Every structure is written in structure tokens, then in C-alpha cells.
Amino acid sequence: MVSLQARSAGLGVWAKDTTTTGAAITGPSSLTDDLVLLPKRFRRLADHLRFAPDTSLDCFPSHLFGGADRFRILSQGSTAKALTGLHHVVEVNGGTVRMTHPIEDLVFAEE
């Protein structure tokens, strides 16, 4: 895959991508000015920060749980069941958010 080669070589957008390595989110400006994130994760974080009473990420997994993002994890093989909610593949540790699987391991069912 070209994206894997670019990521390994640190080329293009992959040089600054923090999707799986994790990124500290301190507020909306983290998303718009400081970080390079997977667009789907960017949108979910932006929605959460827009409606959250503060910039805390404590409730972000619940926000993802309530989302309707349907996907499969390719590395789980052909028997992998469809999952709903990005909380299955997003980890929050304090103010740091990261995806536990690279984007090329996920197949989204867009409706």
C-alpha cells in the first residue's frame, strides 16, 4: 500500500499524523492549528468539543459509543463482526487520544 510506504518513510501528511501515536487535545485549537488527524477522528473530536461543557475528554468514549460509525477490523480476519461506535478503537488516556488500529486496518460502512 502506498499509504504504508509513505507512513514508514515519514512522507507527506503521514510525517505529522498522530492518529495512532496519540495526541494531547487541549481544546479546539489543537484540532485546527496543531495536529494532523484522521478526518473521521477530527470530526468526532470537533463535535465533542463543541458540545462538551469543558475541554475534558473524560466523556469522549461515551460520545463515540453513541455514534453510528459502523466498521470492521481487517486484522481480525474474515470472521470479524461489524462494530458500531469508534469507542472500540479509540483510547483516551488523560488528555491524549489515539486510535488503537491504523486506519488501513479499518473498513467503514458508509451509509
Short mmCIF file of C-alpha atoms in Angstrom, two decimals, residues 60-68 84-88:
data_model
loop_
_atom_site.label_atom_id
_atom_site.label_comp_id
_atom_site.label_asym_id
_atom_site.label_seq_id
_atom_site.Cartn_x
_atom_site.Cartn_y
_atom_site.Cartn_z
CA PHE A 60 -15.32 11.30 24.71
CA PRO A 61 -15.61 7.47 24.72
CA SER A 62 -19.30 7.84 25.60
CA HIS A 63 -19.69 10.31 22.74
CA LEU A 64 -18.14 7.73 20.39
CA PHE A 65 -20.32 4.97 21.85
CA GLY A 66 -23.38 6.98 20.87
CA GLY A 67 -22.10 7.47 17.34
CA ALA A 68 -23.28 5.36 14.46
CA THR A 84 -20.67 0.19 15.86
CA GLY A 85 -19.03 3.11 17.63
CA LEU A 86 -15.43 4.26 17.42
CA HIS A 87 -15.05 3.71 21.17
CA HIS A 88 -13.93 0.19 20.18
#
